[in-house]
PDB file of C-alpha atoms in Angstrom:
ATOM      1  CA  MET A   1       0.000   0.000   0.000  1.00 47.00           C
ATOM      2  CA  ARG A   2       2.793   2.416   0.896  1.00 48.00           C
ATOM      3  CA  LYS A   3       4.594   1.737  -2.417  1.00 48.00           C
ATOM      4  CA  CYS A   4       1.364   2.372  -4.299  1.00 41.00           C
ATOM      5  CA  LEU A   5       0.845   5.752  -2.615  1.00 40.00           C
ATOM      6  CA  SER A   6       4.462   6.723  -3.274  1.00 45.00           C
ATOM      7  CA  ALA A   7       4.092   5.813  -6.948  1.00 45.00           C
ATOM      8  CA  ILE A   8       0.877   7.836  -7.236  1.00 44.00           C
ATOM      9  CA  THR A   9       2.525  10.833  -5.559  1.00 46.00           C
ATOM     10  CA  LEU A  10       5.550  10.591  -7.866  1.00 47.00           C
ATOM     11  CA  LEU A  11       3.359  10.348 -10.966  1.00 48.00           C
ATOM     12  CA  GLY A  12       1.459  13.434  -9.844  1.00 48.00           C
ATOM     13  CA  LEU A  13       4.683  15.418  -9.562  1.00 48.00           C
ATOM     14  CA  VAL A  14       5.900  14.203 -12.953  1.00 47.00           C
ATOM     15  CA  ALA A  15       2.754  15.333 -14.711  1.00 48.00           C
ATOM     16  CA  CYS A  16       2.064  18.664 -13.056  1.00 54.00           C
ATOM     17  CA  SER A  17       3.173  21.216 -10.527  1.00 57.00           C
ATOM     18  CA  LEU A  18       1.905  22.851  -7.382  1.00 55.00           C
ATOM     19  CA  SER A  19       1.578  26.235  -9.107  1.00 72.00           C
ATOM     20  CA  ASP A  20       0.720  27.696 -12.503  1.00 88.00           C
ATOM     21  CA  ASP A  21       4.086  29.467 -12.568  1.00 94.00           C
ATOM     22  CA  ILE A  22       6.228  26.324 -12.543  1.00 97.00           C
ATOM     23  CA  TYR A  23       5.382  23.306 -14.657  1.00 97.00           C
ATOM     24  CA  MET A  24       6.753  20.712 -17.057  1.00 97.00           C
ATOM     25  CA  GLU A  25       5.946  20.169 -20.720  1.00 96.00           C
ATOM     26  CA  GLY A  26       7.884  17.269 -22.159  1.00 96.00           C
ATOM     27  CA  ARG A  27      11.462  17.657 -20.956  1.00 97.00           C
ATOM     28  CA  THR A  28      11.191  21.450 -20.588  1.00 98.00           C
ATOM     29  CA  LEU A  29      10.722  23.079 -17.195  1.00 98.00           C
ATOM     30  CA  TYR A  30       8.775  26.363 -17.274  1.00 98.00           C
ATOM     31  CA  PHE A  31       9.398  29.088 -14.674  1.00 97.00           C
ATOM     32  CA  ASN A  32       7.256  32.224 -14.801  1.00 97.00           C
ATOM     33  CA  GLY A  33       7.171  35.198 -12.459  1.00 96.00           C
ATOM     34  CA  GLU A  34       9.159  36.374  -9.482  1.00 96.00           C
ATOM     35  CA  ILE A  35      12.147  34.286  -8.387  1.00 97.00           C
ATOM     36  CA  SER A  36      11.871  33.268  -4.739  1.00 97.00           C
ATOM     37  CA  THR A  37      13.342  30.589  -2.498  1.00 97.00           C
ATOM     38  CA  GLU A  38      10.052  28.674  -2.481  1.00 97.00           C
ATOM     39  CA  LYS A  39       9.626  28.761  -6.263  1.00 97.00           C
ATOM     40  CA  VAL A  40      13.227  27.721  -6.924  1.00 97.00           C
ATOM     41  CA  ARG A  41      12.853  24.783  -4.515  1.00 97.00           C
ATOM     42  CA  GLU A  42       9.603  23.788  -6.219  1.00 97.00           C
ATOM     43  CA  ALA A  43      11.219  23.960  -9.658  1.00 97.00           C
ATOM     44  CA  ILE A  44      14.243  21.884  -8.642  1.00 97.00           C
ATOM     45  CA  GLU A  45      12.089  19.306  -6.853  1.00 97.00           C
ATOM     46  CA  LEU A  46       9.806  19.003  -9.869  1.00 97.00           C
ATOM     47  CA  ALA A  47      12.782  18.639 -12.207  1.00 97.00           C
ATOM     48  CA  ASN A  48      14.467  16.022 -10.025  1.00 95.00           C
ATOM     49  CA  VAL A  49      11.504  13.616 -10.217  1.00 96.00           C
ATOM     50  CA  GLN A  50      11.327  13.632 -14.020  1.00 96.00           C
ATOM     51  CA  PRO A  51      12.124  10.113 -15.265  1.00 94.00           C
ATOM     52  CA  ASP A  52      13.636  11.397 -18.538  1.00 94.00           C
ATOM     53  CA  GLY A  53      15.321  14.423 -16.986  1.00 94.00           C
ATOM     54  CA  VAL A  54      15.114  18.073 -17.961  1.00 97.00           C
ATOM     55  CA  VAL A  55      16.920  19.474 -20.981  1.00 97.00           C
ATOM     56  CA  ALA A  56      15.776  23.098 -20.862  1.00 98.00           C
ATOM     57  CA  LEU A  57      14.443  25.759 -18.531  1.00 97.00           C
ATOM     58  CA  MET A  58      12.114  28.247 -20.215  1.00 97.00           C
ATOM     59  CA  ILE A  59      12.015  31.361 -18.024  1.00 96.00           C
ATOM     60  CA  ASP A  60      10.062  34.598 -17.980  1.00 96.00           C
ATOM     61  CA  SER A  61      10.921  36.678 -14.908  1.00 95.00           C
ATOM     62  CA  ASP A  62      11.372  40.370 -14.287  1.00 93.00           C
ATOM     63  CA  SER A  63      12.020  40.334 -10.552  1.00 93.00           C
ATOM     64  CA  GLY A  64      12.995  38.323  -7.518  1.00 94.00           C
ATOM     65  CA  GLU A  65      15.653  37.561  -4.973  1.00 96.00           C
ATOM     66  CA  TYR A  66      19.246  37.196  -6.138  1.00 95.00           C
ATOM     67  CA  ARG A  67      20.263  34.292  -3.844  1.00 96.00           C
ATOM     68  CA  PRO A  68      17.590  31.868  -5.092  1.00 97.00           C
ATOM     69  CA  ALA A  69      18.338  33.030  -8.648  1.00 96.00           C
ATOM     70  CA  MET A  70      21.999  32.115  -8.153  1.00 97.00           C
ATOM     71  CA  GLU A  71      20.953  28.724  -6.713  1.00 97.00           C
ATOM     72  CA  LEU A  72      18.828  28.092  -9.808  1.00 97.00           C
ATOM     73  CA  GLY A  73      21.755  29.105 -12.014  1.00 96.00           C
ATOM     74  CA  ARG A  74      24.073  26.662 -10.226  1.00 97.00           C
ATOM     75  CA  TRP A  75      21.493  23.913 -10.638  1.00 97.00           C
ATOM     76  CA  LEU A  76      21.262  24.690 -14.382  1.00 97.00           C
ATOM     77  CA  TYR A  77      25.036  24.572 -14.755  1.00 97.00           C
ATOM     78  CA  ASN A  78      25.522  21.402 -12.681  1.00 96.00           C
ATOM     79  CA  ASN A  79      22.786  19.549 -14.565  1.00 96.00           C
ATOM     80  CA  GLN A  80      23.705  20.904 -18.012  1.00 96.00           C
ATOM     81  CA  VAL A  81      20.213  22.312 -18.543  1.00 97.00           C
ATOM     82  CA  HIS A  82      19.800  24.865 -21.327  1.00 97.00           C
ATOM     83  CA  LEU A  83      18.305  28.250 -20.440  1.00 96.00           C
ATOM     84  CA  ILE A  84      15.759  29.760 -22.802  1.00 96.00           C
ATOM     85  CA  VAL A  85      14.410  33.239 -22.104  1.00 96.00           C
ATOM     86  CA  ASN A  86      10.755  33.419 -23.102  1.00 93.00           C
ATOM     87  CA  GLY A  87       9.867  37.067 -22.638  1.00 92.00           C
ATOM     88  CA  THR A  88      11.873  38.806 -19.925  1.00 92.00           C
ATOM     89  CA  CYS A  89      14.924  37.939 -17.846  1.00 91.00           C
ATOM     90  CA  ALA A  90      15.660  40.999 -15.712  1.00 91.00           C
ATOM     91  CA  SER A  91      16.665  41.846 -12.157  1.00 89.00           C
ATOM     92  CA  ALA A  92      17.512  38.654 -10.215  1.00 89.00           C
ATOM     93  CA  CYS A  93      16.951  36.542 -13.319  1.00 88.00           C
ATOM     94  CA  ALA A  94      19.853  38.270 -15.084  1.00 84.00           C
ATOM     95  CA  ASN A  95      22.291  37.194 -12.349  1.00 76.00           C
TER      96      ASN A  95
END
């Protein structure tokens, strides 16, 4: 029973996200809006449960906190994920 619930939870994370700002389509992770610690954690957690991995991050952000933005940048670099700007990448996003 416990394995079944874990599998259902994992499948839910693979297919969707907890917010409209961060979600997956295929092997692309989408990040829209302000960069915050909570949203960066959500994005990384969502990406880490993808069975086929993530090849690109499509971002549209014009504000946020610089520390979480740097953490997201390190994650991109360490996982060799391509960054695609879809709209704006300003303020913390440009770090």
